[in-house]
PDB file of C-alpha atoms in Angstrom:
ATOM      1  CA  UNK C   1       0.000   0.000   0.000  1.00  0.00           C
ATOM      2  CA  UNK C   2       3.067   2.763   0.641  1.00  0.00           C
ATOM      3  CA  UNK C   3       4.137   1.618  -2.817  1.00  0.00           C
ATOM      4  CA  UNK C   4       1.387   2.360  -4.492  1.00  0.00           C
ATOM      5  CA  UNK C   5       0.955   5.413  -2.517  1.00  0.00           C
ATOM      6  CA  UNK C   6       4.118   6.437  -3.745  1.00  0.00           C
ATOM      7  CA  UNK C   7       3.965   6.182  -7.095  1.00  0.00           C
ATOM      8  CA  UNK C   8       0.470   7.916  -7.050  1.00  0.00           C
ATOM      9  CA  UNK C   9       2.129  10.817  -5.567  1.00  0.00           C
ATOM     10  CA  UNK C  10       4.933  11.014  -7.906  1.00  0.00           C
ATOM     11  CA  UNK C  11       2.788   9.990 -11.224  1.00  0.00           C
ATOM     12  CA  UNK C  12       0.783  13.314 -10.146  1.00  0.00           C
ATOM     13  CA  UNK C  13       3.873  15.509  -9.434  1.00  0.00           C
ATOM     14  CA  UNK C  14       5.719  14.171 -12.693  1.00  0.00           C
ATOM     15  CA  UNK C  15       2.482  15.513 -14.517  1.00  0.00           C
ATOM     16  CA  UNK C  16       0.555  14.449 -17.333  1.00  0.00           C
ATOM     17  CA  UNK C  17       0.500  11.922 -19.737  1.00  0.00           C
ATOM     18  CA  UNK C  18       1.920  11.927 -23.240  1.00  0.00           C
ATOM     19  CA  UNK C  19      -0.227  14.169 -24.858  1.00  0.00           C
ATOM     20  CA  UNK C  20      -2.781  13.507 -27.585  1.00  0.00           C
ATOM     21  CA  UNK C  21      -3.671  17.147 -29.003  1.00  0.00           C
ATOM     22  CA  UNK C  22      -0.834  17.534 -31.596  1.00  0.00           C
ATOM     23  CA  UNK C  23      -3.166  15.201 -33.364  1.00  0.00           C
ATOM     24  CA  UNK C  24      -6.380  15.041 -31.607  1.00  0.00           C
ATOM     25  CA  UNK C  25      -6.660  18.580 -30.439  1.00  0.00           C
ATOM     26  CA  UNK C  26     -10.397  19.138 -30.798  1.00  0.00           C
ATOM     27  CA  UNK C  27     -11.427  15.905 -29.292  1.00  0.00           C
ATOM     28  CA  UNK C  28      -8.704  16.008 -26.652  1.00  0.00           C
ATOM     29  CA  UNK C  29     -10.059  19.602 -25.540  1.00  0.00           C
ATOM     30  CA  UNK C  30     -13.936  18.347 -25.267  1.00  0.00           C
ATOM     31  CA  UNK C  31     -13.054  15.517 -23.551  1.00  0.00           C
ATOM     32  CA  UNK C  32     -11.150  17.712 -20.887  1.00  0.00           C
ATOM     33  CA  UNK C  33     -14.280  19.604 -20.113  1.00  0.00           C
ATOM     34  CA  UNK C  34     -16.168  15.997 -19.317  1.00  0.00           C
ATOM     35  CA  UNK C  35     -16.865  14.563 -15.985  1.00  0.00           C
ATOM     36  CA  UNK C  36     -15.206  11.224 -16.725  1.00  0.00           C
ATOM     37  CA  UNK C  37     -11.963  13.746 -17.042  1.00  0.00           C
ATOM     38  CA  UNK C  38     -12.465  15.257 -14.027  1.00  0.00           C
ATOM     39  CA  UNK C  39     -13.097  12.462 -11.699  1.00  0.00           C
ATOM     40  CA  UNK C  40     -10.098  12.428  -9.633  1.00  0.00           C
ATOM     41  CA  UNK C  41      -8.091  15.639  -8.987  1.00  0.00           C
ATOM     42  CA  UNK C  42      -5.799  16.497  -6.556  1.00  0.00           C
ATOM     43  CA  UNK C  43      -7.817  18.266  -3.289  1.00  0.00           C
ATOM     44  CA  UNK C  44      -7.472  22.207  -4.116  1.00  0.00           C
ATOM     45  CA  UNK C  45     -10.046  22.965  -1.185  1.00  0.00           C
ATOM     46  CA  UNK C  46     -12.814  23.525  -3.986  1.00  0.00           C
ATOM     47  CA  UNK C  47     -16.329  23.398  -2.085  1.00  0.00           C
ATOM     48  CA  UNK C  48     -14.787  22.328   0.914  1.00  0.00           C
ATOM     49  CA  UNK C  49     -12.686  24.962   2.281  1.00  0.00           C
ATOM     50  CA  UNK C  50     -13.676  26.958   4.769  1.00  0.00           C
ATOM     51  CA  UNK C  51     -16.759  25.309   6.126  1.00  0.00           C
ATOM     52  CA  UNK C  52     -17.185  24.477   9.725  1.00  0.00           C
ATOM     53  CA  UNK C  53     -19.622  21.701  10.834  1.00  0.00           C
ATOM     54  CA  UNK C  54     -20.940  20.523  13.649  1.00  0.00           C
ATOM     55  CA  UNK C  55     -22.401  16.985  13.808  1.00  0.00           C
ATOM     56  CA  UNK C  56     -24.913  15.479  16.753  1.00  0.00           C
ATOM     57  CA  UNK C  57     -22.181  13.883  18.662  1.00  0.00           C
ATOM     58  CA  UNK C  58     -20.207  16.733  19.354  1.00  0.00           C
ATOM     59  CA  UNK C  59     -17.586  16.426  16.401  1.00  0.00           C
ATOM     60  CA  UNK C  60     -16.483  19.801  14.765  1.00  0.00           C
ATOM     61  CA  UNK C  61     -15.162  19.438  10.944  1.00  0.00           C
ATOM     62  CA  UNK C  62     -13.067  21.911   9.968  1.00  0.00           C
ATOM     63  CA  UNK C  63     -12.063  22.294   6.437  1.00  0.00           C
ATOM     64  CA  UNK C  64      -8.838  24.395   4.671  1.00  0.00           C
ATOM     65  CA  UNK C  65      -7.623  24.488   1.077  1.00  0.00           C
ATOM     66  CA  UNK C  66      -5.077  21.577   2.283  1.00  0.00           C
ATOM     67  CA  UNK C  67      -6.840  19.517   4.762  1.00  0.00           C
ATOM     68  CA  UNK C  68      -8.794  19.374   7.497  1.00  0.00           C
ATOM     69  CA  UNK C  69      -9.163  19.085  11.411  1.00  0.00           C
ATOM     70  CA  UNK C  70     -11.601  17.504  13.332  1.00  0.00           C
ATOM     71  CA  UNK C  71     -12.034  18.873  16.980  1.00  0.00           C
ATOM     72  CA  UNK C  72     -14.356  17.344  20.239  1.00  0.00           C
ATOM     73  CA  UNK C  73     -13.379  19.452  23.358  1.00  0.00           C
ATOM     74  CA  UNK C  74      -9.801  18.955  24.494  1.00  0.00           C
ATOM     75  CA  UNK C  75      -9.199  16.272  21.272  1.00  0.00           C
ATOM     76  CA  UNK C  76      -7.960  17.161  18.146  1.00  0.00           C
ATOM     77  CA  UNK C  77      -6.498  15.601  14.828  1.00  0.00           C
ATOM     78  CA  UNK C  78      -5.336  17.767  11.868  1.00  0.00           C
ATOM     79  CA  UNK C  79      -4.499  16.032   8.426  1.00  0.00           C
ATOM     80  CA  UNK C  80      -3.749  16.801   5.174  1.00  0.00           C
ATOM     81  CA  UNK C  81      -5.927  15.592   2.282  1.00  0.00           C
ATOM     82  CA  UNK C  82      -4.750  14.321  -0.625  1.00  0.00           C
ATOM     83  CA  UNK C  83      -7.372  13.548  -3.808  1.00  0.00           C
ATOM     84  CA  UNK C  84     -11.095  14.582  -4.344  1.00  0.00           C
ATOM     85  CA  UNK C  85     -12.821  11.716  -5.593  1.00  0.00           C
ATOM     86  CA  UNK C  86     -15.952  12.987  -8.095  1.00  0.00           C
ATOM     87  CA  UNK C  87     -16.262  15.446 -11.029  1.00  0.00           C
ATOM     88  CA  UNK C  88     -18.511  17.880  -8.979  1.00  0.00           C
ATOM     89  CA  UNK C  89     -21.505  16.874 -11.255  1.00  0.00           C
ATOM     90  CA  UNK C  90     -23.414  15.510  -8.169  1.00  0.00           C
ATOM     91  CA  UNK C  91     -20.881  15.261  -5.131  1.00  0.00           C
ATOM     92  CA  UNK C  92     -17.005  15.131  -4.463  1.00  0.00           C
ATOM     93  CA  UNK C  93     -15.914  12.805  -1.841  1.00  0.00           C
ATOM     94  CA  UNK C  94     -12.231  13.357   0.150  1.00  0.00           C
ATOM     95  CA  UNK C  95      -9.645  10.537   0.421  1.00  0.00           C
ATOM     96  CA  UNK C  96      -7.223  11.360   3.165  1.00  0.00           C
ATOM     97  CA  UNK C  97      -3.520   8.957   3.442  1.00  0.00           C
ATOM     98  CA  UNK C  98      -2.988   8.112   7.009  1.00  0.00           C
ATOM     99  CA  UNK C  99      -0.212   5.784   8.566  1.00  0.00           C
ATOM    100  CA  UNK C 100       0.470   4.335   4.939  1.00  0.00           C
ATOM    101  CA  UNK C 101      -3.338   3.863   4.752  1.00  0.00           C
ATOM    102  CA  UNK C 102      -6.251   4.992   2.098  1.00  0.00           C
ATOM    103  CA  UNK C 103      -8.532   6.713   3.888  1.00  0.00           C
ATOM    104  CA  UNK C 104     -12.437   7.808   2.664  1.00  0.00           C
ATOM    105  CA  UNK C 105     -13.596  11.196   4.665  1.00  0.00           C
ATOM    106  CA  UNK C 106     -16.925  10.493   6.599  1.00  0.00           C
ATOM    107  CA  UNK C 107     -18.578  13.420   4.142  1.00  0.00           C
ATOM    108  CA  UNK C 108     -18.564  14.487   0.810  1.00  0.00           C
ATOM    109  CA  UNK C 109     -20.204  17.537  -1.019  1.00  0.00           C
ATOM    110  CA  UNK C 110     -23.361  16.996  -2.435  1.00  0.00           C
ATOM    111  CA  UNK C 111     -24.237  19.977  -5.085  1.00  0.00           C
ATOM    112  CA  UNK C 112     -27.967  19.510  -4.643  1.00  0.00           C
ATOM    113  CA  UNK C 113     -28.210  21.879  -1.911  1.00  0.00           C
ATOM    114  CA  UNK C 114     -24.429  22.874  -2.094  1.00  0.00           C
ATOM    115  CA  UNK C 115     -23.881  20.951   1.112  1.00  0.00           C
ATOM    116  CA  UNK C 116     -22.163  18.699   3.096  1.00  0.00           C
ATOM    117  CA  UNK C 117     -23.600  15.088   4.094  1.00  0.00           C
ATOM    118  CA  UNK C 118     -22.850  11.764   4.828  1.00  0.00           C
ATOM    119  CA  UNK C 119     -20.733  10.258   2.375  1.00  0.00           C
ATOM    120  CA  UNK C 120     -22.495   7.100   0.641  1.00  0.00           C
ATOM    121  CA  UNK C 121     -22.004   3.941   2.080  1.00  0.00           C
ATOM    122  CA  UNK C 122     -20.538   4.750   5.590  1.00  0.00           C
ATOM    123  CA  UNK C 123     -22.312   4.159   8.682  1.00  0.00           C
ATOM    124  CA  UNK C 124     -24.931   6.970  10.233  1.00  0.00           C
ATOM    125  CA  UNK C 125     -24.597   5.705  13.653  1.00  0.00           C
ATOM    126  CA  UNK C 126     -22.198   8.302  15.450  1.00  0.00           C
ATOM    127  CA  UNK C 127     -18.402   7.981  15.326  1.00  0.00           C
ATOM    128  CA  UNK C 128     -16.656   6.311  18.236  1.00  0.00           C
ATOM    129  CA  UNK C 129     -13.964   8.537  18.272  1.00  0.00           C
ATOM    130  CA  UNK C 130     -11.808  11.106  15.916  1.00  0.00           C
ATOM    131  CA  UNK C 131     -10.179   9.023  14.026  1.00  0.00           C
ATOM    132  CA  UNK C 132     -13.754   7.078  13.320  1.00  0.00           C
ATOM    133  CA  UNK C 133     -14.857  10.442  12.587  1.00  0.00           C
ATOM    134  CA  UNK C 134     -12.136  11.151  10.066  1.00  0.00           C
ATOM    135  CA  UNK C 135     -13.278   7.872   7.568  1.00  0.00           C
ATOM    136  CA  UNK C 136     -13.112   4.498   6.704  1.00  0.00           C
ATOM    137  CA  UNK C 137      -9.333   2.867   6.122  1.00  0.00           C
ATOM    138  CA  UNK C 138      -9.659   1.531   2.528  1.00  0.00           C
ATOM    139  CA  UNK C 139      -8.216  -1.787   1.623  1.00  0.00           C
ATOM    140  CA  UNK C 140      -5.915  -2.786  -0.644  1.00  0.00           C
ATOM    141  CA  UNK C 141      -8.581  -4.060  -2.651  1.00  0.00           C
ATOM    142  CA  UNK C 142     -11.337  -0.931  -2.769  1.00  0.00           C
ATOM    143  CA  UNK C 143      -8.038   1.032  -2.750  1.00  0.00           C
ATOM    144  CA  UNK C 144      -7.202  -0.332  -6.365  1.00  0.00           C
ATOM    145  CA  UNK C 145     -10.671  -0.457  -7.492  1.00  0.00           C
ATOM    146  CA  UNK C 146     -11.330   3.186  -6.770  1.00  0.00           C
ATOM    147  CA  UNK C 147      -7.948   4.245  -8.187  1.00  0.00           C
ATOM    148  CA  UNK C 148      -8.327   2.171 -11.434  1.00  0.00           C
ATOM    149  CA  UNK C 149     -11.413   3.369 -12.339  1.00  0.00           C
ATOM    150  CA  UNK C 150     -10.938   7.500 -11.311  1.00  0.00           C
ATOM    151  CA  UNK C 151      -7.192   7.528 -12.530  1.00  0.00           C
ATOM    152  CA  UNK C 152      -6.414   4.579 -14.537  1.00  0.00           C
ATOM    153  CA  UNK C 153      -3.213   6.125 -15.987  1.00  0.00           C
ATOM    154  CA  UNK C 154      -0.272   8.431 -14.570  1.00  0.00           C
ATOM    155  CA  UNK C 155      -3.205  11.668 -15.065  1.00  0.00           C
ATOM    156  CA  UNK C 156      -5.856  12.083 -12.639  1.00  0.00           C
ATOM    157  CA  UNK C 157      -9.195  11.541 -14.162  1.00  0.00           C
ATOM    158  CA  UNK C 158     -10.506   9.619 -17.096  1.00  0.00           C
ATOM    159  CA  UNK C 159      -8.847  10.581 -19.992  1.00  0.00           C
ATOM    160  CA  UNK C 160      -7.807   8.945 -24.054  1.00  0.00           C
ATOM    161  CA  UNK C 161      -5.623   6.513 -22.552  1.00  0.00           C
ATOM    162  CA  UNK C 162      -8.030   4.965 -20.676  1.00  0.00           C
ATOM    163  CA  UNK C 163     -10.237   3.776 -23.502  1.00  0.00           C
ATOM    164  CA  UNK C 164      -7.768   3.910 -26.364  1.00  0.00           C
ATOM    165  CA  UNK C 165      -4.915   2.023 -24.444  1.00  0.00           C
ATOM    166  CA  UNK C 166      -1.158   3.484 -24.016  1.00  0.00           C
ATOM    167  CA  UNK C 167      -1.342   3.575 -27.766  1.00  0.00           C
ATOM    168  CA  UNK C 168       2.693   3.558 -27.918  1.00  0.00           C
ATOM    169  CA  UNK C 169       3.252   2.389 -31.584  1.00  0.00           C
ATOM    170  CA  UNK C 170       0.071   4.972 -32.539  1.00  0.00           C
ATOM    171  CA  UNK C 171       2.070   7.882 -31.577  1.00  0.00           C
ATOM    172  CA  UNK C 172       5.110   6.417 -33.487  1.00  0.00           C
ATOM    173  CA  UNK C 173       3.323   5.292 -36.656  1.00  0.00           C
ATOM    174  CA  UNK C 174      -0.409   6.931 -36.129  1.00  0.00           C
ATOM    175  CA  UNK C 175      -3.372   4.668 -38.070  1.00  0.00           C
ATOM    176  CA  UNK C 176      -6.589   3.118 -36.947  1.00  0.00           C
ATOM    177  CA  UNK C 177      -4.964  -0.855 -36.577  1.00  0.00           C
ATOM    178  CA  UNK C 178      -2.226   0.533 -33.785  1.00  0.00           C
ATOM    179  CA  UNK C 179      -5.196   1.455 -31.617  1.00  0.00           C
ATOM    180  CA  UNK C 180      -7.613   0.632 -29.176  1.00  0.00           C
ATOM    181  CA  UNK C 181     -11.085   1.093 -30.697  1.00  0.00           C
ATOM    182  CA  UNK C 182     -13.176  -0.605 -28.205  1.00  0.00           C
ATOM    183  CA  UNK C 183     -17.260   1.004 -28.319  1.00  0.00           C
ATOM    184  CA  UNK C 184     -18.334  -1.802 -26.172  1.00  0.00           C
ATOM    185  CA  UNK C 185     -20.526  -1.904 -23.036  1.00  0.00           C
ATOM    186  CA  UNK C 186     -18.170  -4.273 -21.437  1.00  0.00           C
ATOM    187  CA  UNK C 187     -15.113  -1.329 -21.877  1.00  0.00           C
ATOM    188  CA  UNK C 188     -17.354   1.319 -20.082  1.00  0.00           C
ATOM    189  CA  UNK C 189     -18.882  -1.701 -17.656  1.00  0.00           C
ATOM    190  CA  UNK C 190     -14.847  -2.227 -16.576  1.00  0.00           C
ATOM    191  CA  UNK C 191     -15.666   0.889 -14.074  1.00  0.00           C
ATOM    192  CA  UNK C 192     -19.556   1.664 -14.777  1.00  0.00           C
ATOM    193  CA  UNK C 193     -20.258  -2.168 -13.622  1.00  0.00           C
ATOM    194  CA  UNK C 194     -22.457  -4.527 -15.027  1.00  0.00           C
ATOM    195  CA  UNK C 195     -25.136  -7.943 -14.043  1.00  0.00           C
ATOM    196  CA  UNK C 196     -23.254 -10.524 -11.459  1.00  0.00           C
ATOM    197  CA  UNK C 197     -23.316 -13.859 -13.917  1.00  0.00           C
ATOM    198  CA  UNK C 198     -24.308 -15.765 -11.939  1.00  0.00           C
ATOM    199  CA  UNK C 199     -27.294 -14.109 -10.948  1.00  0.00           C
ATOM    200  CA  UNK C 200     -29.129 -11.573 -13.712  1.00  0.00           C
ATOM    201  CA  UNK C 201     -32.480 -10.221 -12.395  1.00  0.00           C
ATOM    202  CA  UNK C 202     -34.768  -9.186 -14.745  1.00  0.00           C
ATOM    203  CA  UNK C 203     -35.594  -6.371 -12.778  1.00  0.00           C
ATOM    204  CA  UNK C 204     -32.274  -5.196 -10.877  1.00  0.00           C
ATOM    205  CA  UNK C 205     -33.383  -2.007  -9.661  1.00  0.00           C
ATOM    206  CA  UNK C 206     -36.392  -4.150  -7.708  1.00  0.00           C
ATOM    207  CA  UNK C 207     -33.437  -6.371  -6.144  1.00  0.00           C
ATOM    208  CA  UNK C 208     -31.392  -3.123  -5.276  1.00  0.00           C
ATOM    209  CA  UNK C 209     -32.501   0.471  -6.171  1.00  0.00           C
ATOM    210  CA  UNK C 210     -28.963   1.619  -5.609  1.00  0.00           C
ATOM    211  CA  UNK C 211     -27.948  -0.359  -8.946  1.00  0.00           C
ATOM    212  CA  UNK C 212     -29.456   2.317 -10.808  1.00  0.00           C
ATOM    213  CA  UNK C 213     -26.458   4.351 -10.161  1.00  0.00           C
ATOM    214  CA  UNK C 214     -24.543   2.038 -12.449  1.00  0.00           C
ATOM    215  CA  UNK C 215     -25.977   1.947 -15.849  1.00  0.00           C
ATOM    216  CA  UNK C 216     -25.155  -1.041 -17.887  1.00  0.00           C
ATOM    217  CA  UNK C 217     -26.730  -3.193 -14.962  1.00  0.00           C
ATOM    218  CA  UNK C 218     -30.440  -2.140 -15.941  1.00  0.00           C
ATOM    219  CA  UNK C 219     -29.247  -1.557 -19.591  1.00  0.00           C
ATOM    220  CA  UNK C 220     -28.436  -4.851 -20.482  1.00  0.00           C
ATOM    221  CA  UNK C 221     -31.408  -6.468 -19.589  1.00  0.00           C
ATOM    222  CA  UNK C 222     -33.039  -4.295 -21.840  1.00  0.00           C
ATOM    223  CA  UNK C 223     -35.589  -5.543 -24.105  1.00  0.00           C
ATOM    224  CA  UNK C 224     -34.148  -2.348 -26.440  1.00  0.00           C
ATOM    225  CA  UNK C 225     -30.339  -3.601 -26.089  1.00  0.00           C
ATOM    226  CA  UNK C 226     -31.131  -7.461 -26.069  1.00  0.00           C
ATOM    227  CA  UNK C 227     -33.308  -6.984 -29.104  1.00  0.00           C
ATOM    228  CA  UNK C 228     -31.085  -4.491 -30.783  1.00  0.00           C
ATOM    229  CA  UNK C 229     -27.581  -4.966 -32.655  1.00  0.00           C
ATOM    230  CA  UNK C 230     -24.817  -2.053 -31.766  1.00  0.00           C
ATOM    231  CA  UNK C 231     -26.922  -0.720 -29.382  1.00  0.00           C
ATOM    232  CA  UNK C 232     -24.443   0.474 -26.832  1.00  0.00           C
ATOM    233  CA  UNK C 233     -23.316   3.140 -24.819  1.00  0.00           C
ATOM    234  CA  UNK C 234     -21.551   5.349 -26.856  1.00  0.00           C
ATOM    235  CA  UNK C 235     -24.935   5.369 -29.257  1.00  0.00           C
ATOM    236  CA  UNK C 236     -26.249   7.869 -26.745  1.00  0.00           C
ATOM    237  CA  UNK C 237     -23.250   9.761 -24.926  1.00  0.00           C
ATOM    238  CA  UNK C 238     -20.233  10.436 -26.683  1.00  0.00           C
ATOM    239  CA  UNK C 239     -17.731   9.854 -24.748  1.00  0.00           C
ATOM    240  CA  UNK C 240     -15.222  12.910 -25.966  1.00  0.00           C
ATOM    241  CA  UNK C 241     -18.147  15.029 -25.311  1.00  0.00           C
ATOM    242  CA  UNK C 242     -21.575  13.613 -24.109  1.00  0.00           C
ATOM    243  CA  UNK C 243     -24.310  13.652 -23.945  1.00  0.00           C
ATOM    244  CA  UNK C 244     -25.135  13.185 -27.921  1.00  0.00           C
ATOM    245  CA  UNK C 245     -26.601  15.884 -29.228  1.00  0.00           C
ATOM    246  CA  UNK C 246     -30.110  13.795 -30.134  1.00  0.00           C
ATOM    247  CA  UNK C 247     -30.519  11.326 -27.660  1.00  0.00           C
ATOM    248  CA  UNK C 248     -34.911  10.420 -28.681  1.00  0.00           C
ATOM    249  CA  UNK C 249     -33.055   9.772 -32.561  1.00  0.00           C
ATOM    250  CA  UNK C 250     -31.713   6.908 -31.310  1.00  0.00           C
ATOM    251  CA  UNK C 251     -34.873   5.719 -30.344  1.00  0.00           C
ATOM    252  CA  UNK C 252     -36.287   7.030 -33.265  1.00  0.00           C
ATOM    253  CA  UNK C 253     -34.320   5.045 -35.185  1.00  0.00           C
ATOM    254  CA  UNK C 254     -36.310   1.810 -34.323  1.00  0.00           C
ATOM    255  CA  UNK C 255     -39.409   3.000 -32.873  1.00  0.00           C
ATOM    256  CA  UNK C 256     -41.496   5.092 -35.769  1.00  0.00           C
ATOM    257  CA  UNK C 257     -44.538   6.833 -33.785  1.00  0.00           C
ATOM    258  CA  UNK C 258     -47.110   4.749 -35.398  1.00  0.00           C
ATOM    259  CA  UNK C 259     -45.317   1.514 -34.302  1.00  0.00           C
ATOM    260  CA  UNK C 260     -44.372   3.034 -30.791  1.00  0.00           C
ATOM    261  CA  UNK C 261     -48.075   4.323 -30.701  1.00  0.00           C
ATOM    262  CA  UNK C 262     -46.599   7.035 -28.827  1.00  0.00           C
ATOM    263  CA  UNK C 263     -47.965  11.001 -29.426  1.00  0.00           C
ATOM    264  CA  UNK C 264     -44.632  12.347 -27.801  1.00  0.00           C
ATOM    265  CA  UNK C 265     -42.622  10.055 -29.481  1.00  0.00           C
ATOM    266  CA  UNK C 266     -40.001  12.534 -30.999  1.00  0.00           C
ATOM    267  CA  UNK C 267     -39.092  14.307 -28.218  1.00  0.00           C
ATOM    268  CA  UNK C 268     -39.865  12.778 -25.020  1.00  0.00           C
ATOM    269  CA  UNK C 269     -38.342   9.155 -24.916  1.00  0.00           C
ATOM    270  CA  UNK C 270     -36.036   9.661 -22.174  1.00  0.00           C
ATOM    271  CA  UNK C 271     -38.048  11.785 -20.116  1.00  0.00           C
ATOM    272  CA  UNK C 272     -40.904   9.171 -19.984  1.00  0.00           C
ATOM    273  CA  UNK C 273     -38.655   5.469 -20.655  1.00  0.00           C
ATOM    274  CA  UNK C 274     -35.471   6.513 -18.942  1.00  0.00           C
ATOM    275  CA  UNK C 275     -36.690   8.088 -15.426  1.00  0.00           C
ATOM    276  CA  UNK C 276     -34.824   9.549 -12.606  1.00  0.00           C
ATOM    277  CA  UNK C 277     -34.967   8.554  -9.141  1.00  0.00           C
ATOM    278  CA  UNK C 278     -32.461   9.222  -6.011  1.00  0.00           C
ATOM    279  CA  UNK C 279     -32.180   6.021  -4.411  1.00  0.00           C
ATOM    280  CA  UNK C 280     -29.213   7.485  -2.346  1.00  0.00           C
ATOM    281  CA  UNK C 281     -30.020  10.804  -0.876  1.00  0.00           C
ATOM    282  CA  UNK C 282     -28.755  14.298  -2.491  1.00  0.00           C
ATOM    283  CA  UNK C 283     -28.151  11.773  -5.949  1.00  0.00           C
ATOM    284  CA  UNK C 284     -29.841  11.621  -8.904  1.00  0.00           C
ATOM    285  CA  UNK C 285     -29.350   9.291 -11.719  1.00  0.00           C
ATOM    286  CA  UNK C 286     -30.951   7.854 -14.645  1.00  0.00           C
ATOM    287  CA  UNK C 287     -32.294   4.034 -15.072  1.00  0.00           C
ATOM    288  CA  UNK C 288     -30.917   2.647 -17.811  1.00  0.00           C
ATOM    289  CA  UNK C 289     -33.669   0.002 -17.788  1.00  0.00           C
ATOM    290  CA  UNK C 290     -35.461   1.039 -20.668  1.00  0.00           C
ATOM    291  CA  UNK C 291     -39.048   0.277 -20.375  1.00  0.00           C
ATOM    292  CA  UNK C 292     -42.558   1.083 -20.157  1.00  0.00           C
ATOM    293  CA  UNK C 293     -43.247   2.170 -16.688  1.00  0.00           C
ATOM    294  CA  UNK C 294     -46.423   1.108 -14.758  1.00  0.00           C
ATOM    295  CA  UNK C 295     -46.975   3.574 -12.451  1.00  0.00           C
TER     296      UNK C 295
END
């Protein structure tokens, strides 16, 4: 865990890697301004610093540009903090390193509300102490997961390399066969996760409304993408720039209004076959289980 700790550290002071615009300027600048390119970044203090909260137990948060310090009466622990996890879209979640150790801050910012709450997944009971206060010690394992998918190469963020591969004969000798071109669910389900084999529900967000928040669960056992051929992510968000600019076409392009018998047909397929929902407070996100809904 120090080693990879270590190298994090000096992949982010080293900088970025090889660069892609010389050839790729246009796409490489849209991507940039994406939320998959801005889901890791070192902590700057953005929405966090200078807030001061109080929680029922007694336990006083106190946040700077370069950490924070957590006070209850004569107790007191100060410590740096070293990556925001989250693009800022919905929420942005701290990850401290302490004694060698990942650590996950107890809160994160949620925008709706432009506050700060309970960060997803930890426990609401009260903290036994400060350093219980401070987060949950990561793993190895959820270390590496969480890593791999918010900063799979040497630059924070998702960025070309992570879909296109390191791509090191492309820069050499640039042309479409020296290159990852992988538009397939399973290369966005490698972070965005997808069905357990060994158990597929036909209706996953029934089993576990918090699967929503991971779209090619509910989008797979589509009857649009099992019933379809190409139909995959990248048909509706572009990944150098999403979302696509008409999402209902691609719906169009199967469903004709007499056949979807559908008055709104044109321009409301998402709004009405796609809903929202916030099965985890302060978050909202789309079911990709395409369907008719019943209520």
């Amino acid at each position: 865990m120090r080693l990879l700790l270590a190298c994090l550290l000096a992949a982010a002071a080293h900088g970025a890697v090889a660069d892609c615009r010389p050839c790729h300027a246009a796409r490489v600048k849209a991507q940039s301004a994406t939320p998959h390119a801005r889901a890791l970044a070192p902590y700057s203090g953005e929405h966090f610093a200078g807030r001061r909260i109080i929680d029922r137990g007694g336990n006083s948060y106190n946040f700077t540009a370069t950490g924070l310090t957590l006070q209850k009466g004569d107790e007191k622990i100060s410590a740096p903090v070293a990556w925001a996890f989250g693009s800022g879209e919905q929420a942005m979640t701290l990850v401290l390193s302490r004694g060698g150790r990942w650590v996950e801050h107890r809160l994160s910012w949620y925008r709706n509300g432009d506050r700060l709450g309970l960060t997803p997944g930890h426990e609401p009971a009260l903290p036994f102490d400060l350093e219980e206060a401070l987060g949950v010690v990561q793993t190895d394992r959820n270390a590496t997961r969480c890593f791999g998918c918010h900063r799979p190469n040497e630059e924070p963020g998702v960025h070309c390399q992570a879909c296109h591969g390191e791509a090191l004969e492309h820069r050499k000798a640039p042309g479409r066969g020296n290159v990852r071109r992988d538009t397939s669910i399973g290369l966005c389900a490698t972070c965005h996760r997808t069905p357990d084999a060994t158990f597929v529900s036909a209706q996953p967000e029934m089993e576990d409304p918090r699967s929503i928040r991971f779209a090619p669960i509910g989008f797979q056992v589509s009857k649009c993408f099992q019933k379809s051929t190409g139909f995959t992510c990248v048909s509706c968000h572009d990944p150098h720039g999403e979302p696509r600019g008409n999402v209902n076409g691609v719906c169009a392009s199967c469903h004709s209004r007499e056949s979807a018998r559908c008055p709104r047909v044109a321009d409301a397929c998402v709004s009405c076959h796609m809903k929202q929902s916030s099965p985890i407070p302060a978050l909202r996100f789309t079911d990709h289980r395409i369907r008719v809904y019943l209520d």
